[in-house]
PDB file of C-alpha atoms in Angstrom:
ATOM      1  CA  LEU C   1     -34.398 -78.620  20.995  1.00  0.00           C
ATOM      2  CA  ASN C   2     -35.659 -80.100  24.250  1.00  0.00           C
ATOM      3  CA  SER C   3     -35.321 -83.786  23.506  1.00  0.00           C
ATOM      4  CA  VAL C   4     -34.573 -86.447  20.917  1.00  0.00           C
ATOM      5  CA  GLN C   5     -36.493 -89.717  20.759  1.00  0.00           C
ATOM      6  CA  PHE C   6     -34.953 -92.797  19.146  1.00  0.00           C
ATOM      7  CA  SER C   7     -37.398 -95.492  18.036  1.00  0.00           C
ATOM      8  CA  VAL C   8     -36.269 -98.973  17.014  1.00  0.00           C
ATOM      9  CA  VAL C   9     -38.258 -99.941  13.910  1.00  0.00           C
ATOM     10  CA  PRO C  10     -36.741-103.057  12.311  1.00  0.00           C
ATOM     11  CA  ASP C  11     -38.981-103.103   9.239  1.00  0.00           C
ATOM     12  CA  ALA C  12     -37.662-100.896   6.411  1.00  0.00           C
ATOM     13  CA  ASN C  13     -41.086-100.353   4.818  1.00  0.00           C
ATOM     14  CA  THR C  14     -42.539 -99.192   8.133  1.00  0.00           C
ATOM     15  CA  ARG C  15     -39.666 -96.735   8.598  1.00  0.00           C
ATOM     16  CA  GLN C  16     -40.285 -95.321   5.123  1.00  0.00           C
ATOM     17  CA  LEU C  17     -44.007 -94.867   5.801  1.00  0.00           C
ATOM     18  CA  GLN C  18     -43.253 -93.128   9.096  1.00  0.00           C
ATOM     19  CA  LEU C  19     -40.827 -90.788   7.353  1.00  0.00           C
ATOM     20  CA  GLU C  20     -43.268 -89.964   4.569  1.00  0.00           C
ATOM     21  CA  GLY C  21     -46.108 -89.527   7.075  1.00  0.00           C
ATOM     22  CA  ASN C  22     -44.127 -87.143   9.294  1.00  0.00           C
ATOM     23  CA  GLN C  23     -44.149 -89.664  12.136  1.00  0.00           C
ATOM     24  CA  ALA C  24     -40.354 -89.792  12.022  1.00  0.00           C
ATOM     25  CA  ASP C  25     -37.790 -87.135  11.163  1.00  0.00           C
ATOM     26  CA  ILE C  26     -34.813 -89.348  10.279  1.00  0.00           C
ATOM     27  CA  ASP C  27     -34.391 -92.839   8.856  1.00  0.00           C
ATOM     28  CA  THR C  28     -30.719 -93.773   9.152  1.00  0.00           C
ATOM     29  CA  PHE C  29     -31.018 -96.945   7.039  1.00  0.00           C
ATOM     30  CA  PRO C  30     -33.535 -96.563   4.206  1.00  0.00           C
ATOM     31  CA  ASP C  31     -33.943 -99.488   1.850  1.00  0.00           C
ATOM     32  CA  TRP C  32     -31.851 -98.963  -1.293  1.00  0.00           C
ATOM     33  CA  SER C  33     -34.775 -99.991  -3.496  1.00  0.00           C
ATOM     34  CA  SER C  34     -36.717 -96.958  -2.263  1.00  0.00           C
ATOM     35  CA  PHE C  35     -33.785 -94.551  -1.975  1.00  0.00           C
ATOM     36  CA  SER C  36     -34.278 -92.856  -5.352  1.00  0.00           C
ATOM     37  CA  THR C  37     -37.996 -92.503  -4.595  1.00  0.00           C
ATOM     38  CA  LEU C  38     -37.264 -90.853  -1.264  1.00  0.00           C
ATOM     39  CA  LYS C  39     -34.886 -88.417  -2.956  1.00  0.00           C
ATOM     40  CA  SER C  40     -37.750 -87.175  -5.137  1.00  0.00           C
ATOM     41  CA  ARG C  41     -40.249 -86.766  -2.281  1.00  0.00           C
ATOM     42  CA  PRO C  42     -40.987 -83.115  -1.381  1.00  0.00           C
ATOM     43  CA  GLY C  43     -39.730 -82.265   2.080  1.00  0.00           C
ATOM     44  CA  ILE C  44     -37.380 -85.254   2.303  1.00  0.00           C
ATOM     45  CA  VAL C  45     -33.605 -85.016   1.894  1.00  0.00           C
ATOM     46  CA  ALA C  46     -31.994 -88.379   1.132  1.00  0.00           C
ATOM     47  CA  THR C  47     -28.205 -88.441   1.057  1.00  0.00           C
ATOM     48  CA  ALA C  48     -25.722 -91.296   0.671  1.00  0.00           C
ATOM     49  CA  PHE C  49     -22.128 -91.092   1.855  1.00  0.00           C
ATOM     50  CA  PRO C  50     -19.056 -93.359   1.789  1.00  0.00           C
ATOM     51  CA  SER C  51     -19.202 -96.085   4.419  1.00  0.00           C
ATOM     52  CA  THR C  52     -16.973 -98.834   5.794  1.00  0.00           C
ATOM     53  CA  GLU C  53     -19.890-101.254   6.104  1.00  0.00           C
ATOM     54  CA  ILE C  54     -19.122-104.792   4.995  1.00  0.00           C
ATOM     55  CA  ASP C  55     -21.852-107.406   4.609  1.00  0.00           C
ATOM     56  CA  TYR C  56     -20.834-111.027   4.977  1.00  0.00           C
ATOM     57  CA  ILE C  57     -22.006-114.590   5.456  1.00  0.00           C
ATOM     58  CA  ASP C  58     -20.885-116.087   8.736  1.00  0.00           C
ATOM     59  CA  PHE C  59     -20.069-119.811   8.647  1.00  0.00           C
ATOM     60  CA  ASN C  60     -20.344-121.630  11.973  1.00  0.00           C
ATOM     61  CA  GLU C  61     -17.241-123.821  11.977  1.00  0.00           C
ATOM     62  CA  LYS C  62     -18.520-125.726  15.010  1.00  0.00           C
ATOM     63  CA  LYS C  63     -21.073-127.364  12.728  1.00  0.00           C
ATOM     64  CA  ALA C  64     -20.391-129.663   9.794  1.00  0.00           C
ATOM     65  CA  PRO C  65     -19.848-129.243   6.952  1.00  0.00           C
ATOM     66  CA  PHE C  66     -18.612-125.697   7.612  1.00  0.00           C
ATOM     67  CA  ASN C  67     -15.545-126.983   9.414  1.00  0.00           C
ATOM     68  CA  ASP C  68     -14.436-128.016   5.904  1.00  0.00           C
ATOM     69  CA  VAL C  69     -12.565-125.207   4.161  1.00  0.00           C
ATOM     70  CA  HIS C  70     -13.528-126.579   0.730  1.00  0.00           C
ATOM     71  CA  VAL C  71     -17.222-126.125   1.553  1.00  0.00           C
ATOM     72  CA  ARG C  72     -16.661-122.543   2.637  1.00  0.00           C
ATOM     73  CA  GLN C  73     -14.553-121.825  -0.453  1.00  0.00           C
ATOM     74  CA  ALA C  74     -17.213-123.324  -2.710  1.00  0.00           C
ATOM     75  CA  ILE C  75     -19.966-121.091  -1.322  1.00  0.00           C
ATOM     76  CA  SER C  76     -17.757-118.016  -1.402  1.00  0.00           C
ATOM     77  CA  ASP C  77     -16.730-118.682  -5.014  1.00  0.00           C
ATOM     78  CA  ALA C  78     -20.375-119.178  -6.033  1.00  0.00           C
ATOM     79  CA  ILE C  79     -21.484-115.703  -4.910  1.00  0.00           C
ATOM     80  CA  ASP C  80     -21.784-113.175  -7.734  1.00  0.00           C
ATOM     81  CA  ARG C  81     -21.013-110.000  -5.828  1.00  0.00           C
ATOM     82  CA  ASN C  82     -21.373-107.689  -8.838  1.00  0.00           C
ATOM     83  CA  ALA C  83     -24.906-108.950  -9.391  1.00  0.00           C
ATOM     84  CA  MET C  84     -25.756-108.320  -5.753  1.00  0.00           C
ATOM     85  CA  VAL C  85     -24.418-104.759  -5.823  1.00  0.00           C
ATOM     86  CA  SER C  86     -26.660-104.130  -8.811  1.00  0.00           C
ATOM     87  CA  ALA C  87     -29.792-105.948  -7.620  1.00  0.00           C
ATOM     88  CA  VAL C  88     -29.635-105.187  -3.898  1.00  0.00           C
ATOM     89  CA  LEU C  89     -27.735-101.908  -3.542  1.00  0.00           C
ATOM     90  CA  PHE C  90     -28.814-100.460  -6.900  1.00  0.00           C
ATOM     91  CA  GLY C  91     -25.199 -99.567  -7.576  1.00  0.00           C
ATOM     92  CA  ASN C  92     -24.675 -97.887  -4.194  1.00  0.00           C
ATOM     93  CA  GLY C  93     -21.737-100.028  -3.174  1.00  0.00           C
ATOM     94  CA  LYS C  94     -18.790-102.122  -4.316  1.00  0.00           C
ATOM     95  CA  PRO C  95     -18.234-105.890  -4.411  1.00  0.00           C
ATOM     96  CA  ALA C  96     -16.396-106.963  -1.254  1.00  0.00           C
ATOM     97  CA  ASN C  97     -13.152-108.778  -2.042  1.00  0.00           C
ATOM     98  CA  SER C  98     -11.152-108.616   1.174  1.00  0.00           C
ATOM     99  CA  LEU C  99     -11.612-108.819   4.922  1.00  0.00           C
ATOM    100  CA  LEU C 100     -10.724-105.104   5.007  1.00  0.00           C
ATOM    101  CA  MET C 101     -12.816-102.457   3.322  1.00  0.00           C
ATOM    102  CA  PRO C 102     -11.769 -99.989   0.596  1.00  0.00           C
ATOM    103  CA  GLY C 103     -10.782 -96.726   2.218  1.00  0.00           C
ATOM    104  CA  LEU C 104      -9.445 -98.450   5.321  1.00  0.00           C
ATOM    105  CA  PRO C 105      -5.669 -98.319   5.837  1.00  0.00           C
ATOM    106  CA  TYR C 106      -3.851-101.404   4.492  1.00  0.00           C
ATOM    107  CA  TYR C 107      -6.770-102.591   2.349  1.00  0.00           C
ATOM    108  CA  ASP C 108      -5.488-105.017  -0.302  1.00  0.00           C
ATOM    109  CA  ALA C 109      -7.729-107.039  -2.590  1.00  0.00           C
ATOM    110  CA  THR C 110      -4.873-109.184  -3.968  1.00  0.00           C
ATOM    111  CA  GLY C 111      -5.946-112.802  -3.834  1.00  0.00           C
ATOM    112  CA  GLY C 112      -9.360-111.838  -2.500  1.00  0.00           C
ATOM    113  CA  GLN C 113     -12.673-113.605  -2.909  1.00  0.00           C
ATOM    114  CA  THR C 114     -14.291-113.371  -6.356  1.00  0.00           C
ATOM    115  CA  PHE C 115     -17.128-115.049  -8.256  1.00  0.00           C
ATOM    116  CA  ASN C 116     -15.911-118.187 -10.030  1.00  0.00           C
ATOM    117  CA  LEU C 117     -18.480-120.950 -10.518  1.00  0.00           C
ATOM    118  CA  ALA C 118     -15.950-123.404 -11.962  1.00  0.00           C
ATOM    119  CA  ALA C 119     -13.736-122.935  -8.901  1.00  0.00           C
ATOM    120  CA  ALA C 120     -16.787-123.344  -6.666  1.00  0.00           C
ATOM    121  CA  LYS C 121     -17.669-126.705  -8.238  1.00  0.00           C
ATOM    122  CA  LYS C 122     -14.057-127.856  -7.987  1.00  0.00           C
ATOM    123  CA  ALA C 123     -13.847-126.903  -4.312  1.00  0.00           C
ATOM    124  CA  LEU C 124     -17.071-128.715  -3.445  1.00  0.00           C
ATOM    125  CA  ALA C 125     -15.893-131.810  -5.339  1.00  0.00           C
ATOM    126  CA  GLN C 126     -12.860-131.867  -3.024  1.00  0.00           C
ATOM    127  CA  SER C 127     -14.994-131.487   0.090  1.00  0.00           C
ATOM    128  CA  SER C 128     -16.635-133.874   2.527  1.00  0.00           C
ATOM    129  CA  VAL C 129     -19.989-133.279   0.757  1.00  0.00           C
ATOM    130  CA  PRO C 130     -19.105-133.450  -2.953  1.00  0.00           C
ATOM    131  CA  HIS C 131     -22.711-134.007  -4.029  1.00  0.00           C
ATOM    132  CA  GLY C 132     -24.134-131.088  -2.082  1.00  0.00           C
ATOM    133  CA  PHE C 133     -26.139-130.736   1.116  1.00  0.00           C
ATOM    134  CA  THR C 134     -28.977-128.820   2.742  1.00  0.00           C
ATOM    135  CA  THR C 135     -28.376-125.884   5.048  1.00  0.00           C
ATOM    136  CA  THR C 136     -30.084-122.787   6.455  1.00  0.00           C
ATOM    137  CA  LEU C 137     -29.153-119.116   6.259  1.00  0.00           C
ATOM    138  CA  LEU C 138     -30.269-117.016   9.205  1.00  0.00           C
ATOM    139  CA  ILE C 139     -31.257-113.404   8.463  1.00  0.00           C
ATOM    140  CA  ALA C 140     -32.844-110.548  10.404  1.00  0.00           C
ATOM    141  CA  ALA C 141     -36.540-110.071   9.655  1.00  0.00           C
ATOM    142  CA  GLY C 142     -37.672-106.773   8.149  1.00  0.00           C
ATOM    143  CA  ASN C 143     -34.422-106.182   6.266  1.00  0.00           C
ATOM    144  CA  PRO C 144     -35.136-106.174   2.501  1.00  0.00           C
ATOM    145  CA  ASN C 145     -31.425-106.170   1.619  1.00  0.00           C
ATOM    146  CA  MET C 146     -30.752-109.327   3.603  1.00  0.00           C
ATOM    147  CA  ALA C 147     -33.854-110.995   2.167  1.00  0.00           C
ATOM    148  CA  THR C 148     -32.884-110.220  -1.427  1.00  0.00           C
ATOM    149  CA  VAL C 149     -29.268-111.359  -0.934  1.00  0.00           C
ATOM    150  CA  ALA C 150     -30.559-114.591   0.614  1.00  0.00           C
ATOM    151  CA  GLN C 151     -32.844-115.250  -2.351  1.00  0.00           C
ATOM    152  CA  ILE C 152     -30.020-114.605  -4.813  1.00  0.00           C
ATOM    153  CA  MET C 153     -27.736-116.947  -2.866  1.00  0.00           C
ATOM    154  CA  GLN C 154     -30.417-119.625  -2.894  1.00  0.00           C
ATOM    155  CA  SER C 155     -30.369-119.542  -6.678  1.00  0.00           C
ATOM    156  CA  GLU C 156     -26.575-119.321  -6.964  1.00  0.00           C
ATOM    157  CA  LEU C 157     -25.944-122.360  -4.764  1.00  0.00           C
ATOM    158  CA  LYS C 158     -28.348-124.668  -6.619  1.00  0.00           C
ATOM    159  CA  PRO C 159     -25.840-125.522  -9.397  1.00  0.00           C
ATOM    160  CA  LEU C 160     -23.566-126.890  -6.651  1.00  0.00           C
ATOM    161  CA  GLY C 161     -26.294-129.140  -5.306  1.00  0.00           C
ATOM    162  CA  ILE C 162     -26.635-127.010  -2.187  1.00  0.00           C
ATOM    163  CA  THR C 163     -30.178-126.393  -0.980  1.00  0.00           C
ATOM    164  CA  MET C 164     -30.211-123.302   1.197  1.00  0.00           C
ATOM    165  CA  ASN C 165     -33.282-122.589   3.286  1.00  0.00           C
ATOM    166  CA  ILE C 166     -33.874-119.083   4.654  1.00  0.00           C
ATOM    167  CA  GLN C 167     -34.831-118.481   8.278  1.00  0.00           C
ATOM    168  CA  GLN C 168     -35.933-115.024   9.396  1.00  0.00           C
ATOM    169  CA  MET C 169     -35.799-113.919  13.036  1.00  0.00           C
ATOM    170  CA  ASP C 170     -36.484-110.578  14.657  1.00  0.00           C
ATOM    171  CA  ALA C 171     -33.275-108.633  15.185  1.00  0.00           C
ATOM    172  CA  THR C 172     -33.002-109.490  18.893  1.00  0.00           C
ATOM    173  CA  ALA C 173     -33.439-113.233  18.336  1.00  0.00           C
ATOM    174  CA  TRP C 174     -31.095-113.129  15.317  1.00  0.00           C
ATOM    175  CA  HIS C 175     -28.343-111.547  17.407  1.00  0.00           C
ATOM    176  CA  ALA C 176     -28.952-113.986  20.264  1.00  0.00           C
ATOM    177  CA  ALA C 177     -28.583-116.897  17.840  1.00  0.00           C
ATOM    178  CA  LEU C 178     -25.231-115.512  16.675  1.00  0.00           C
ATOM    179  CA  VAL C 179     -23.947-115.039  20.223  1.00  0.00           C
ATOM    180  CA  SER C 180     -25.054-118.529  21.291  1.00  0.00           C
ATOM    181  CA  SER C 181     -23.673-120.119  18.104  1.00  0.00           C
ATOM    182  CA  ASN C 182     -27.147-121.422  17.296  1.00  0.00           C
ATOM    183  CA  PHE C 183     -26.865-121.195  13.517  1.00  0.00           C
ATOM    184  CA  THR C 184     -25.125-122.818  10.562  1.00  0.00           C
ATOM    185  CA  MET C 185     -24.921-119.788   8.245  1.00  0.00           C
ATOM    186  CA  ALA C 186     -25.883-116.240   9.146  1.00  0.00           C
ATOM    187  CA  TYR C 187     -25.989-112.918   7.334  1.00  0.00           C
ATOM    188  CA  ALA C 188     -24.179-110.237   9.335  1.00  0.00           C
ATOM    189  CA  GLN C 189     -22.688-106.762   8.904  1.00  0.00           C
ATOM    190  CA  TRP C 190     -19.870-104.665  10.327  1.00  0.00           C
ATOM    191  CA  THR C 191     -19.042-100.957  10.238  1.00  0.00           C
ATOM    192  CA  MET C 192     -15.813 -99.432  11.504  1.00  0.00           C
ATOM    193  CA  ASP C 193     -15.871 -97.023  14.453  1.00  0.00           C
ATOM    194  CA  ILE C 194     -12.206 -96.025  14.139  1.00  0.00           C
ATOM    195  CA  PRO C 195      -9.944 -95.717  11.060  1.00  0.00           C
ATOM    196  CA  ASP C 196      -7.699 -98.619  12.049  1.00  0.00           C
ATOM    197  CA  PRO C 197      -8.160-102.222  10.867  1.00  0.00           C
ATOM    198  CA  ASP C 198      -7.334-103.721  14.275  1.00  0.00           C
ATOM    199  CA  GLU C 199     -10.836-103.009  15.559  1.00  0.00           C
ATOM    200  CA  TRP C 200     -12.295-105.370  12.963  1.00  0.00           C
ATOM    201  CA  THR C 201      -9.469-107.874  12.500  1.00  0.00           C
ATOM    202  CA  SER C 202      -9.227-108.591  16.231  1.00  0.00           C
ATOM    203  CA  PHE C 203     -13.000-109.042  16.464  1.00  0.00           C
ATOM    204  CA  ALA C 204     -13.135-111.178  13.328  1.00  0.00           C
ATOM    205  CA  THR C 205     -10.027-113.356  13.425  1.00  0.00           C
ATOM    206  CA  ASP C 206      -9.127-113.811  17.094  1.00  0.00           C
ATOM    207  CA  PRO C 207     -11.263-116.293  19.086  1.00  0.00           C
ATOM    208  CA  LYS C 208     -10.412-114.201  22.154  1.00  0.00           C
ATOM    209  CA  GLY C 209     -11.230-110.902  20.442  1.00  0.00           C
ATOM    210  CA  GLY C 210     -14.672-110.573  22.013  1.00  0.00           C
ATOM    211  CA  ALA C 211     -16.921-112.656  19.796  1.00  0.00           C
ATOM    212  CA  ASP C 212     -15.210-115.976  18.981  1.00  0.00           C
ATOM    213  CA  SER C 213     -13.979-114.684  15.622  1.00  0.00           C
ATOM    214  CA  ALA C 214     -17.138-112.828  14.598  1.00  0.00           C
ATOM    215  CA  PHE C 215     -19.190-115.752  15.973  1.00  0.00           C
ATOM    216  CA  SER C 216     -17.666-118.113  13.371  1.00  0.00           C
ATOM    217  CA  SER C 217     -15.348-120.072  15.734  1.00  0.00           C
ATOM    218  CA  TYR C 218     -12.579-119.528  13.154  1.00  0.00           C
ATOM    219  CA  ASP C 219      -9.223-120.383  14.682  1.00  0.00           C
ATOM    220  CA  ASN C 220      -6.084-120.104  12.555  1.00  0.00           C
ATOM    221  CA  PRO C 221      -2.946-119.687  14.712  1.00  0.00           C
ATOM    222  CA  GLN C 222      -1.011-118.108  11.827  1.00  0.00           C
ATOM    223  CA  VAL C 223      -3.706-115.476  11.297  1.00  0.00           C
ATOM    224  CA  ILE C 224      -3.949-114.792  15.029  1.00  0.00           C
ATOM    225  CA  SER C 225      -0.182-114.280  15.159  1.00  0.00           C
ATOM    226  CA  LEU C 226      -0.208-111.927  12.172  1.00  0.00           C
ATOM    227  CA  ASN C 227      -2.991-109.900  13.738  1.00  0.00           C
ATOM    228  CA  LYS C 228      -1.142-109.625  17.057  1.00  0.00           C
ATOM    229  CA  GLN C 229       2.024-108.503  15.275  1.00  0.00           C
ATOM    230  CA  ALA C 230       0.141-105.918  13.193  1.00  0.00           C
ATOM    231  CA  GLU C 231      -1.593-104.693  16.334  1.00  0.00           C
ATOM    232  CA  GLN C 232       1.752-103.884  17.948  1.00  0.00           C
ATOM    233  CA  GLU C 233       3.769-102.814  14.891  1.00  0.00           C
ATOM    234  CA  THR C 234       4.359 -99.067  14.508  1.00  0.00           C
ATOM    235  CA  ASP C 235       6.176 -99.045  11.165  1.00  0.00           C
ATOM    236  CA  PRO C 236       3.512 -98.460   8.449  1.00  0.00           C
ATOM    237  CA  ALA C 237       5.339-100.491   5.780  1.00  0.00           C
ATOM    238  CA  LYS C 238       5.804-103.481   8.080  1.00  0.00           C
ATOM    239  CA  ARG C 239       2.213-103.194   9.244  1.00  0.00           C
ATOM    240  CA  ALA C 240       1.020-103.184   5.635  1.00  0.00           C
ATOM    241  CA  ALA C 241       2.995-106.359   4.906  1.00  0.00           C
ATOM    242  CA  LEU C 242       1.415-108.088   7.909  1.00  0.00           C
ATOM    243  CA  TYR C 243      -2.106-107.070   6.929  1.00  0.00           C
ATOM    244  CA  ASP C 244      -1.457-108.140   3.321  1.00  0.00           C
ATOM    245  CA  GLN C 245      -0.644-111.653   4.567  1.00  0.00           C
ATOM    246  CA  LEU C 246      -3.657-111.642   6.884  1.00  0.00           C
ATOM    247  CA  GLN C 247      -6.025-110.645   4.088  1.00  0.00           C
ATOM    248  CA  ARG C 248      -4.721-113.331   1.736  1.00  0.00           C
ATOM    249  CA  LEU C 249      -4.923-116.075   4.362  1.00  0.00           C
ATOM    250  CA  THR C 250      -8.415-115.171   5.534  1.00  0.00           C
ATOM    251  CA  SER C 251      -9.631-115.116   1.924  1.00  0.00           C
ATOM    252  CA  GLN C 252      -8.113-118.560   1.350  1.00  0.00           C
ATOM    253  CA  ASP C 253      -9.733-119.880   4.528  1.00  0.00           C
ATOM    254  CA  ALA C 254     -13.062-118.308   3.521  1.00  0.00           C
ATOM    255  CA  PHE C 255     -14.183-118.223   7.147  1.00  0.00           C
ATOM    256  CA  LEU C 256     -16.550-115.474   6.051  1.00  0.00           C
ATOM    257  CA  ALA C 257     -18.016-114.946   2.592  1.00  0.00           C
ATOM    258  CA  TYR C 258     -18.001-111.184   2.008  1.00  0.00           C
TER     259      TYR C 258
END
């Protein structure tokens, strides 16, 4: 082996065609809708494995009405995660119900986010926009999973009186919009690099953690304190108790909809 060439191909269909046409040897992120087809193609080995990836909707709390916790709760409660796992991942995943992922130390789904349309309507009725509003979800172009989730969300938010437009940007522009806080809602993803929750919780919940709380501008002093304590605690039982509190509070605040 003399060299390895990495090509950035944002469009999933193009990557599949390159793989099938022997123009590429590996596609690290095939579209789930074509995964079973790829598995049956002669000469192609398609394998899935457990992952810590979490997909979530980022709310920009610098922009109304997402500085209103009731609005964020309403949208989170209106998302049918089981339906998305079926329609988007074709069963290759689990509904997210906590800031932490299953398989990660200290994961606890108690009090986590779940689909509840009645609760969603109640939360919006208590909000600053009880009759609904119009907003835009930013997604990366060429990603069929993001596009399908966005379309499902569009439908799910209509009963609340929320009109959600979908804006697609190429991956570079999408990331730049996140970094510059030039969005209202954005579809984003995270995957762990180390088997410790601090990598993600510090990035996601601490405004000084490197990305202004996963670009959401979320700022809850109690959560920040819990994360700092868990970061420094060495006793596993005490650490678990701290992360349990953190997971419950972040789910209540619904700063992300995962």
